[in-house]
PDB file of C-alpha atoms and ligand atoms in Angstrom:
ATOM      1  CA  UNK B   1     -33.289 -69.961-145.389  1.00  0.00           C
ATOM      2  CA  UNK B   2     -37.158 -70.751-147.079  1.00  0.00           C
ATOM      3  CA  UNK B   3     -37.057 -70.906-150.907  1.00  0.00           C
ATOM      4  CA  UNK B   4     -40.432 -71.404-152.240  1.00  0.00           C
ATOM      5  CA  UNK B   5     -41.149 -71.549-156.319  1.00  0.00           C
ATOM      6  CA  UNK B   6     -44.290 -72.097-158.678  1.00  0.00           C
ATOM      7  CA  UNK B   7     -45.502 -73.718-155.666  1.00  0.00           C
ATOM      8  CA  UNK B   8     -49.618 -74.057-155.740  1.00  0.00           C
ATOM      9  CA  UNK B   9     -52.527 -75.399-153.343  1.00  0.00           C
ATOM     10  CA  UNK B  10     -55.401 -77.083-153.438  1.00  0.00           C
ATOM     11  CA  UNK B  11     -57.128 -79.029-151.110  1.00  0.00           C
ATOM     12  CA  UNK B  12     -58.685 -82.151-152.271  1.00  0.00           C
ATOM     13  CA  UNK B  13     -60.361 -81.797-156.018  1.00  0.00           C
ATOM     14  CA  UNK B  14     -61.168 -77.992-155.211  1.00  0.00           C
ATOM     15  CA  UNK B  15     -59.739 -74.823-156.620  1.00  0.00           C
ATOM     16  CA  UNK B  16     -56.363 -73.388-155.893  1.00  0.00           C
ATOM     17  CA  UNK B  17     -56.368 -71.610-152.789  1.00  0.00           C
ATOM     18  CA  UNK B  18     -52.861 -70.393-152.982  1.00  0.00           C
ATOM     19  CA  UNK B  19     -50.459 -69.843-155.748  1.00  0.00           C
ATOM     20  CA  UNK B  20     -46.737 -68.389-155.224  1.00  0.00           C
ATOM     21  CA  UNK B  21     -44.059 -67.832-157.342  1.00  0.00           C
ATOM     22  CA  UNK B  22     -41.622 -67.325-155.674  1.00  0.00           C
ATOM     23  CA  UNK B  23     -40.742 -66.301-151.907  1.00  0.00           C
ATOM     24  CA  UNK B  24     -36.860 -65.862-150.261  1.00  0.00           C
ATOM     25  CA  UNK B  25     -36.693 -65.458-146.809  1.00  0.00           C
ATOM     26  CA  UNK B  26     -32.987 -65.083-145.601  1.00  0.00           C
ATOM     27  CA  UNK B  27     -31.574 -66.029-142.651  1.00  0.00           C
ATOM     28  CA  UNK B  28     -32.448 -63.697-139.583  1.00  0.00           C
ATOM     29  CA  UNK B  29     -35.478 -61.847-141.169  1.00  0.00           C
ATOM     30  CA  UNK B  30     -38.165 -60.846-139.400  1.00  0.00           C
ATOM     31  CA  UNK B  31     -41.254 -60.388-141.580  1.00  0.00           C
ATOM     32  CA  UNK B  32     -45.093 -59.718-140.800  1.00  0.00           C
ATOM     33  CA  UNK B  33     -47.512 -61.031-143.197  1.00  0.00           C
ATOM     34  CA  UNK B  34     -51.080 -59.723-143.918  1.00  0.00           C
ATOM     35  CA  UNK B  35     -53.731 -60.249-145.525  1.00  0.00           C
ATOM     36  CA  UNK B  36     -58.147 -60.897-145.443  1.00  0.00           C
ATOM     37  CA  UNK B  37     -59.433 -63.840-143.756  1.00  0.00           C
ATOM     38  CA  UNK B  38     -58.988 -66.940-146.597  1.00  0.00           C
ATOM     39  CA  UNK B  39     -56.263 -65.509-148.381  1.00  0.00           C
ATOM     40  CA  UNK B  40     -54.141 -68.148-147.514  1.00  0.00           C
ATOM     41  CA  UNK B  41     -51.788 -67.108-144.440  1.00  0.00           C
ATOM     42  CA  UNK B  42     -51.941 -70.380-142.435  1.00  0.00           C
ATOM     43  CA  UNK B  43     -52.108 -72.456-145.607  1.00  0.00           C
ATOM     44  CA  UNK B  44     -48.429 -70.521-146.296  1.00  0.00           C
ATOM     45  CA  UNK B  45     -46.951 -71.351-142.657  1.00  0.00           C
ATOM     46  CA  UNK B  46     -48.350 -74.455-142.759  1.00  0.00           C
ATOM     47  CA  UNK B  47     -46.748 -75.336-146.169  1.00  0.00           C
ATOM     48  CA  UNK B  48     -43.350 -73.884-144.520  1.00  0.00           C
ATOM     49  CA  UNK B  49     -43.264 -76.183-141.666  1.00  0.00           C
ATOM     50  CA  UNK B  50     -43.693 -79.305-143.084  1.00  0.00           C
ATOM     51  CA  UNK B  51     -47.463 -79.631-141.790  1.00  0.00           C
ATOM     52  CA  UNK B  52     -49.049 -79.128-145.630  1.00  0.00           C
ATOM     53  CA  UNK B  53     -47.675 -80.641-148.644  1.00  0.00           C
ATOM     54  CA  UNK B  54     -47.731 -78.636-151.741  1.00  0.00           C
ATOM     55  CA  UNK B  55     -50.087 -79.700-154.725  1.00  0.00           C
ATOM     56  CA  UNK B  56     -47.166 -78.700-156.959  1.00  0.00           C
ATOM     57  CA  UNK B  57     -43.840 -76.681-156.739  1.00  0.00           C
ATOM     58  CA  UNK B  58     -41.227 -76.901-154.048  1.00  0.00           C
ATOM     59  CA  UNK B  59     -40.460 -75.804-150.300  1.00  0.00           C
ATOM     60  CA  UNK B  60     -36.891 -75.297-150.009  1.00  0.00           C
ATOM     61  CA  UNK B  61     -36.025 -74.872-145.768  1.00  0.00           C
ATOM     62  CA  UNK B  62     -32.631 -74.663-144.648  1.00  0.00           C
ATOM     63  CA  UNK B  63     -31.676 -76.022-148.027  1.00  0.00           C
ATOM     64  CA  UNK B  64     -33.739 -79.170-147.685  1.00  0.00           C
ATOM     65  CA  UNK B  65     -36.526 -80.098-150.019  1.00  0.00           C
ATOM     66  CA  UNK B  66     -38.687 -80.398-147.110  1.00  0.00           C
ATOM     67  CA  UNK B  67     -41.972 -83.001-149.035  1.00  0.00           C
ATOM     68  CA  UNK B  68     -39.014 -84.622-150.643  1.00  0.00           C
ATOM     69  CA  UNK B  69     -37.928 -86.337-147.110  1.00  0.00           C
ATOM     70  CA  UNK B  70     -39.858 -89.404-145.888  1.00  0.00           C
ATOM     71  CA  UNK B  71     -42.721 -88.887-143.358  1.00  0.00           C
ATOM     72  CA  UNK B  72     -39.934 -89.620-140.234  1.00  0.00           C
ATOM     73  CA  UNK B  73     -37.430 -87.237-141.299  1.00  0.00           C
ATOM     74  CA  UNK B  74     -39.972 -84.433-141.954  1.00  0.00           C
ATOM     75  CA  UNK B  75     -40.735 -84.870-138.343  1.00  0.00           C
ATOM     76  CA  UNK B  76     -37.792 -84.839-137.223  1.00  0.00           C
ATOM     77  CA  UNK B  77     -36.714 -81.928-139.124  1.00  0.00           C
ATOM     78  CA  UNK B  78     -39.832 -79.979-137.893  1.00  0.00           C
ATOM     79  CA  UNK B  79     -38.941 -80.524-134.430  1.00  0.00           C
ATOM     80  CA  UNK B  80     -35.053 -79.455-135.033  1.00  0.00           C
ATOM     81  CA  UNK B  81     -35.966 -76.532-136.954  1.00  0.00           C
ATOM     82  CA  UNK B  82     -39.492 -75.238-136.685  1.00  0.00           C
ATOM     83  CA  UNK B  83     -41.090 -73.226-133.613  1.00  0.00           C
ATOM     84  CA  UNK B  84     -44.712 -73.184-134.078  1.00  0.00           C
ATOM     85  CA  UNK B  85     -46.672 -70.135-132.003  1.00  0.00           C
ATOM     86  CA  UNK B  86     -50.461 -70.247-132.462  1.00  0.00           C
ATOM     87  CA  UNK B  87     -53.381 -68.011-131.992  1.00  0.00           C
ATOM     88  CA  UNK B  88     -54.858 -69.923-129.061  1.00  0.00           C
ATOM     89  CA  UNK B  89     -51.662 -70.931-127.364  1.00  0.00           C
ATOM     90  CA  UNK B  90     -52.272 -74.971-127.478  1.00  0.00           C
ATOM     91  CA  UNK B  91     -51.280 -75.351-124.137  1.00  0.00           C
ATOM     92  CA  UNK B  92     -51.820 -78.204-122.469  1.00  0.00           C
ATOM     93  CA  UNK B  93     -54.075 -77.942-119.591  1.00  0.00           C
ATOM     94  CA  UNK B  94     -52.871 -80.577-116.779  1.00  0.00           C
ATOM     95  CA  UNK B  95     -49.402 -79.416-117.150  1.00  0.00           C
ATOM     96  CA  UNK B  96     -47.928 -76.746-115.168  1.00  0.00           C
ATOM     97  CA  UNK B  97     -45.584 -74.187-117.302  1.00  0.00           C
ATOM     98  CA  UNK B  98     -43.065 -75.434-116.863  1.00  0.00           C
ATOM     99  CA  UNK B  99     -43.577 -78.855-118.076  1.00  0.00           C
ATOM    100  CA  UNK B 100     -45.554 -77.462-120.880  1.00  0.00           C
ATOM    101  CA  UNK B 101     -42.070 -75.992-121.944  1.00  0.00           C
ATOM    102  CA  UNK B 102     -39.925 -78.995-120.827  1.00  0.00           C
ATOM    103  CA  UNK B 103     -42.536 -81.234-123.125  1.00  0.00           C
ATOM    104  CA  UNK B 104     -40.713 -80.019-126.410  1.00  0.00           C
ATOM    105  CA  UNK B 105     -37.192 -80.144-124.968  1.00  0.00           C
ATOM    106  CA  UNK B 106     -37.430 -83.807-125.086  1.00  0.00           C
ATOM    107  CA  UNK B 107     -34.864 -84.591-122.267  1.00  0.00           C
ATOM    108  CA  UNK B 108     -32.035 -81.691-123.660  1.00  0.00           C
ATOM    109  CA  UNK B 109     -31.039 -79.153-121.187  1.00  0.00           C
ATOM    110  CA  UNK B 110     -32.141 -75.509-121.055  1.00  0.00           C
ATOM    111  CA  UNK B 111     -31.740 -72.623-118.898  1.00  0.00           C
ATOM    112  CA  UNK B 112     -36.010 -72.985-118.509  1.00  0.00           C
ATOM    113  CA  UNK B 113     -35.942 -70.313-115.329  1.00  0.00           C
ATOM    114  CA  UNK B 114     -34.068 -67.975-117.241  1.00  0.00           C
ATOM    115  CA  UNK B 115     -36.457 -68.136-120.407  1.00  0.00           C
ATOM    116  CA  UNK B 116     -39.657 -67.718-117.490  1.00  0.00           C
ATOM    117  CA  UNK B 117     -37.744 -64.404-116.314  1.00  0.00           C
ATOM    118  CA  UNK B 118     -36.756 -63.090-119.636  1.00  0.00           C
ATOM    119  CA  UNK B 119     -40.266 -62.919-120.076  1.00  0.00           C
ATOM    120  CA  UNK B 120     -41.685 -61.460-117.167  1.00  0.00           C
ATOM    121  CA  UNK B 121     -43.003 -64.856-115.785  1.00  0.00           C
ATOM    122  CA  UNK B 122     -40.652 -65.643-113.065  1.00  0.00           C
ATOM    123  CA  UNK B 123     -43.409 -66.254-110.632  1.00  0.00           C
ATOM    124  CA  UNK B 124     -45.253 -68.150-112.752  1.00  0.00           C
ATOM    125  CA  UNK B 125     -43.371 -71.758-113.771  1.00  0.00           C
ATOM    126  CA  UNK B 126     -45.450 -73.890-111.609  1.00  0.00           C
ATOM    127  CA  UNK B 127     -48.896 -72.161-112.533  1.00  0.00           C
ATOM    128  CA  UNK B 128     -50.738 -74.624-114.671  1.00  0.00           C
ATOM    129  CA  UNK B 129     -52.641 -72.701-117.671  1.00  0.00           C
ATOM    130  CA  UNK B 130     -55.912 -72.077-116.010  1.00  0.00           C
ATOM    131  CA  UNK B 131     -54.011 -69.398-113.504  1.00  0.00           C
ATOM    132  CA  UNK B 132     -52.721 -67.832-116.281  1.00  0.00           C
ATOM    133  CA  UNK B 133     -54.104 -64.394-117.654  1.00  0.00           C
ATOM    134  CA  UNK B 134     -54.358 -65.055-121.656  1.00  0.00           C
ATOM    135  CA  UNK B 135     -51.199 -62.673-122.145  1.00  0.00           C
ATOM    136  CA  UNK B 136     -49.195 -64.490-119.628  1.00  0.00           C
ATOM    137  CA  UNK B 137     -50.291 -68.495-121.467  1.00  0.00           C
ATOM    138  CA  UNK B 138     -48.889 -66.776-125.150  1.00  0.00           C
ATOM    139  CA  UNK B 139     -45.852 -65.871-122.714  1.00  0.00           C
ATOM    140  CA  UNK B 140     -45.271 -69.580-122.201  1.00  0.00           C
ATOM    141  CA  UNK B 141     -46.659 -70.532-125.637  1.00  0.00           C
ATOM    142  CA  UNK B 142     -43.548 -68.405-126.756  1.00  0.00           C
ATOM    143  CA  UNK B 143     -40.796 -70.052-124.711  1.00  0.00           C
ATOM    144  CA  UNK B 144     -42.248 -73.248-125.751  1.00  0.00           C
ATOM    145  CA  UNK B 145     -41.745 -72.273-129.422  1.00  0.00           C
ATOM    146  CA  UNK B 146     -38.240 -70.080-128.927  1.00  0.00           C
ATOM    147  CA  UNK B 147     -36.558 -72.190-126.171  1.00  0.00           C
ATOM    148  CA  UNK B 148     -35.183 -75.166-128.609  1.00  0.00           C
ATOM    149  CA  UNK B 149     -33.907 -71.837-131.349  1.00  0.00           C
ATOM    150  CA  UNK B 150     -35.074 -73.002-134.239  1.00  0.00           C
ATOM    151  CA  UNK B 151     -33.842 -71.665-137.545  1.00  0.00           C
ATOM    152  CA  UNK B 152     -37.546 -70.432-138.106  1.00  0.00           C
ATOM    153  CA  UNK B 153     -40.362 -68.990-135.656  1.00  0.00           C
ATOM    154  CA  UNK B 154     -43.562 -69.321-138.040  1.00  0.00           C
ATOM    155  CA  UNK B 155     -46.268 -67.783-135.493  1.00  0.00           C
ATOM    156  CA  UNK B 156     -50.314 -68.351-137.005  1.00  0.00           C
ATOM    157  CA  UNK B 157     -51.925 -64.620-135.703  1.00  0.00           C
ATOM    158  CA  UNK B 158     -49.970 -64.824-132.265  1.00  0.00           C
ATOM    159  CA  UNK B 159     -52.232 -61.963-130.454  1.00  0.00           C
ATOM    160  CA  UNK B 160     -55.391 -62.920-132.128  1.00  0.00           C
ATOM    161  CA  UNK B 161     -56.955 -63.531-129.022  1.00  0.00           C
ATOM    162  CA  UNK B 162     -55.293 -61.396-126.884  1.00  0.00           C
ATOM    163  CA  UNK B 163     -56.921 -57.449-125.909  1.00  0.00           C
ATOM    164  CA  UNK B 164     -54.950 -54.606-128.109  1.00  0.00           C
ATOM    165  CA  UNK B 165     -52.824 -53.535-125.761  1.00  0.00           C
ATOM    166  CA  UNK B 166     -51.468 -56.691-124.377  1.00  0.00           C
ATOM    167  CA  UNK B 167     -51.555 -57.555-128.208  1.00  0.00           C
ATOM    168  CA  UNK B 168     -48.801 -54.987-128.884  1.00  0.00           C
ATOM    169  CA  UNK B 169     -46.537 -55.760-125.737  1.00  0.00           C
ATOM    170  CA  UNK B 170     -46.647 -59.554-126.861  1.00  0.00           C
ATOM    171  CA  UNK B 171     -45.867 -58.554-130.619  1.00  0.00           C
ATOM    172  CA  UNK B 172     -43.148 -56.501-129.522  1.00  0.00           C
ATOM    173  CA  UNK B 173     -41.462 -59.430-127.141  1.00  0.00           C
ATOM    174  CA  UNK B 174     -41.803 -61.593-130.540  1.00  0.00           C
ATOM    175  CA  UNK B 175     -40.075 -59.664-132.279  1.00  0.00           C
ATOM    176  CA  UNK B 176     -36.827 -58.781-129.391  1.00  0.00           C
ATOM    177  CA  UNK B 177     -36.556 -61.871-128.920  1.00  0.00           C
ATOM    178  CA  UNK B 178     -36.637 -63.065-132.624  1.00  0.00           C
ATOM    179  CA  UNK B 179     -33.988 -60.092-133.343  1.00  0.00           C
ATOM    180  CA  UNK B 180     -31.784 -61.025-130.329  1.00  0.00           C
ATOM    181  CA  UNK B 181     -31.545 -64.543-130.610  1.00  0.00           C
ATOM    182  CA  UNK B 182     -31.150 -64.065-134.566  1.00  0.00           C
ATOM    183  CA  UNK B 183     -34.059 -66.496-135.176  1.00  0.00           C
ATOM    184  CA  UNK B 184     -36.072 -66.128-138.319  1.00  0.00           C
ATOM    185  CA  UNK B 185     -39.691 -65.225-137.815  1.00  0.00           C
ATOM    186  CA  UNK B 186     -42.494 -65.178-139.961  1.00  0.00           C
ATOM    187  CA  UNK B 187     -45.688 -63.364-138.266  1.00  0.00           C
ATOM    188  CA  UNK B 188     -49.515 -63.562-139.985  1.00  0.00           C
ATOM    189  CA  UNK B 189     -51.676 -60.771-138.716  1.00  0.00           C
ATOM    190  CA  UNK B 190     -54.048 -58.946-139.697  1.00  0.00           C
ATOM    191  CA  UNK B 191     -53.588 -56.209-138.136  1.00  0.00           C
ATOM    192  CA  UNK B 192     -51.768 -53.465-139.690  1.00  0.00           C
ATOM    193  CA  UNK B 193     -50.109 -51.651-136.601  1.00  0.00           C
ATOM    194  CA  UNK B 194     -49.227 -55.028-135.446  1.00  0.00           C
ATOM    195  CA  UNK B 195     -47.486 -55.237-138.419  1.00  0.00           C
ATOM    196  CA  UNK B 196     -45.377 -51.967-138.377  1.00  0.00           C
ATOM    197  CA  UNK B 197     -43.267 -53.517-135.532  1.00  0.00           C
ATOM    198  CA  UNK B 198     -41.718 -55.826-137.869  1.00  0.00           C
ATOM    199  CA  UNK B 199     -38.915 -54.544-139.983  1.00  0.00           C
ATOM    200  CA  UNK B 200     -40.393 -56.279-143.436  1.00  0.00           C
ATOM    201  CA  UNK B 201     -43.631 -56.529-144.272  1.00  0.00           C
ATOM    202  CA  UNK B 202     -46.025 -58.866-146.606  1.00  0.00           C
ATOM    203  CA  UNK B 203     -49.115 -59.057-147.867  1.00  0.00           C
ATOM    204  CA  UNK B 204     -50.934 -61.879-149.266  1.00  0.00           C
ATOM    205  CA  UNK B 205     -51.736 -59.781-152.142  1.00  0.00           C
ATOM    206  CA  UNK B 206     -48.188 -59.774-153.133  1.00  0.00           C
ATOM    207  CA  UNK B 207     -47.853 -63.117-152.786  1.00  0.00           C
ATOM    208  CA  UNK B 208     -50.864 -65.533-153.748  1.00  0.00           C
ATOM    209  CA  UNK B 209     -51.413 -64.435-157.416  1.00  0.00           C
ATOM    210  CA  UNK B 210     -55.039 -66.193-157.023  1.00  0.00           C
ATOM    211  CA  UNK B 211     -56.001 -62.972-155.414  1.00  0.00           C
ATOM    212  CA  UNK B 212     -54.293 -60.727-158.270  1.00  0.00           C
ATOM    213  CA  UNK B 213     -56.673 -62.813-160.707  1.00  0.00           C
ATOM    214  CA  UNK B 214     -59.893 -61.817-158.641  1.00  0.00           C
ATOM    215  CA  UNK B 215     -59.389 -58.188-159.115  1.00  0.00           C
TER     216      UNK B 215
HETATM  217  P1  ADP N 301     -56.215 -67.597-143.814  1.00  0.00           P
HETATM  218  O1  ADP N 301     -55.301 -68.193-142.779  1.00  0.00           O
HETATM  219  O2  ADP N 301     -55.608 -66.466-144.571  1.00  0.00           O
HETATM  220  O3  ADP N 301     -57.531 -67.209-143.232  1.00  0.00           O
HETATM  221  P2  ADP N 301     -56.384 -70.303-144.864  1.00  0.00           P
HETATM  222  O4  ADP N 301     -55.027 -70.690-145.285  1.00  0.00           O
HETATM  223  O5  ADP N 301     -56.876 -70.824-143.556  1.00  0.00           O
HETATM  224  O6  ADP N 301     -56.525 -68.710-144.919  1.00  0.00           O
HETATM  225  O7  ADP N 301     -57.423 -70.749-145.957  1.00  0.00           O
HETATM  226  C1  ADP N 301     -57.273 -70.454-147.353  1.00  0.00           C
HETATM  227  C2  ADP N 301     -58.378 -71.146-148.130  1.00  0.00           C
HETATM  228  O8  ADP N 301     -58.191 -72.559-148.060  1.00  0.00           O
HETATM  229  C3  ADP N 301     -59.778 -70.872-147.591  1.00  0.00           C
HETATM  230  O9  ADP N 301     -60.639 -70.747-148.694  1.00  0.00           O
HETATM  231  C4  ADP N 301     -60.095 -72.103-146.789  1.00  0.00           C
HETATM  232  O10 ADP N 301     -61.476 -72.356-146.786  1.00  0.00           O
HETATM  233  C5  ADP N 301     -59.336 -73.194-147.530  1.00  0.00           C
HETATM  234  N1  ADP N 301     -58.882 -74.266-146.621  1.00  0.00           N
HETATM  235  C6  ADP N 301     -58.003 -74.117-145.601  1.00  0.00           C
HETATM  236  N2  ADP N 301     -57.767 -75.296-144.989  1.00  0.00           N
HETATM  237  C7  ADP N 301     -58.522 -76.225-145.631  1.00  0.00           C
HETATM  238  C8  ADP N 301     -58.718 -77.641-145.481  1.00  0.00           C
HETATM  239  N3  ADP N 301     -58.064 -78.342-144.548  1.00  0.00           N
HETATM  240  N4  ADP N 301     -59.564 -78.258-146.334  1.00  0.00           N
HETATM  241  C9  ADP N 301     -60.207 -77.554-147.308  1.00  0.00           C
HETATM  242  N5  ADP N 301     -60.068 -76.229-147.508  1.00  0.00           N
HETATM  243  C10 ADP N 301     -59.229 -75.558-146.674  1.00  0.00           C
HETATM  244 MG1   MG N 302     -55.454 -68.412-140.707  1.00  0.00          MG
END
């Protein structure tokens, strides 16, 4: 499902920020990933849905070299494939819900009210953000991502903003609905219990060897 090898990073004429042998995620796994603050966790997602390109190696996605497509496909590919979940929601704010949701459907059909009730929002489709608790916007932030099924749920510290109990009920909901749609999901936090609700876990330390060096 994501193949990554001898793949490095560096942004502009700076030092390597991130440097990975190898990763294999397969199909259906559900893994949290962890590590300090600049280890290189959104650099990663970002690399593994198409938003990044690599200085060197290869991203391998659903067995397409994803930087070896033109600029048009990549897009394209991101929006078949990839669902995106972000710290701070990036919900826009003069659309309801709803058509926050039906933005990224792009015309296709989708049982939307059914996605609002799965989540415990059924009351809430025509609330535009600004009525929405911060628990209940990464509620809608998720169906926006989920609702399409991509092959891969990358989500950038989903409950980063969010109190730590509400935290842990929205982790959780990630997660059953990751497992029961059999979507792939790769979670940064970094928060440890957070992390103990998914059945693999990362770290960064594992994976960027430019940390390994700084010990
Ligand atoms: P994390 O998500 O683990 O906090 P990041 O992937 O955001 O880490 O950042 C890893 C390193 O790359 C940091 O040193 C950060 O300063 C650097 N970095 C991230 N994005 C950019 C960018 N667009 N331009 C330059 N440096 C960046
Ligand atoms: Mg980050």
């Amino acid at each position: 499902m994501i193949q990554i090898k001898n793949m490095k990073k560096s942004y502009g004429k700076n030092d390597v920020v991130l440097s990975v042998s190898s990763i294999h995620v397969n199909a259906g796994e559900r893994i949290a990933l962890t590590g300090p603050s600049g280890s290189g966790k959104s650099t990663l997602l970002h690399m593994i849905g198409g938003l990044v390109e690599p200085t060197e190696g290869e991203v391998i996605v659903n067995d397409i070299a994803v930087y070896n497509q033109s600029m048009t496909a990549r897009d394209a590919f991101r929006m078949e494939n990839i669902g995106y979940i972000f710290q701070d929601f990036h919900l826009l704010p003069s659309l309801t819900a709803r058509e926050n949701v039906q933005l990224v459907l792009n015309g296709k059909d989708a049982p939307i009210s059914e996605w609002f009730e799965r989540v415990g929002l059924q009351q809430k489709e025509h609330a535009y953000p600004h009525e929405l608790s911060r628990g209940q916007q990464q509620r809608v932030a998720f169906i926006r991502a989920l609702i399409h099924r991509p092959a891969i749920v990358l989500a950038d510290e989903p409950t980063g903003s969010l109190d730590v109990k509400t935290a842990n009920t929205m982790m959780e909901l990630l997660v059953q609905i990751c497992e029961e749609e059999k979507l792939t999901l790769l979670a940064v936090t970094h928060d440890e219990q957070l992390a103990e609700k998914f059945p693999k876990r990362w770290t960064m330390y594992e994976l960027n060897q430019c940390l390994a060096e700084e010990i």
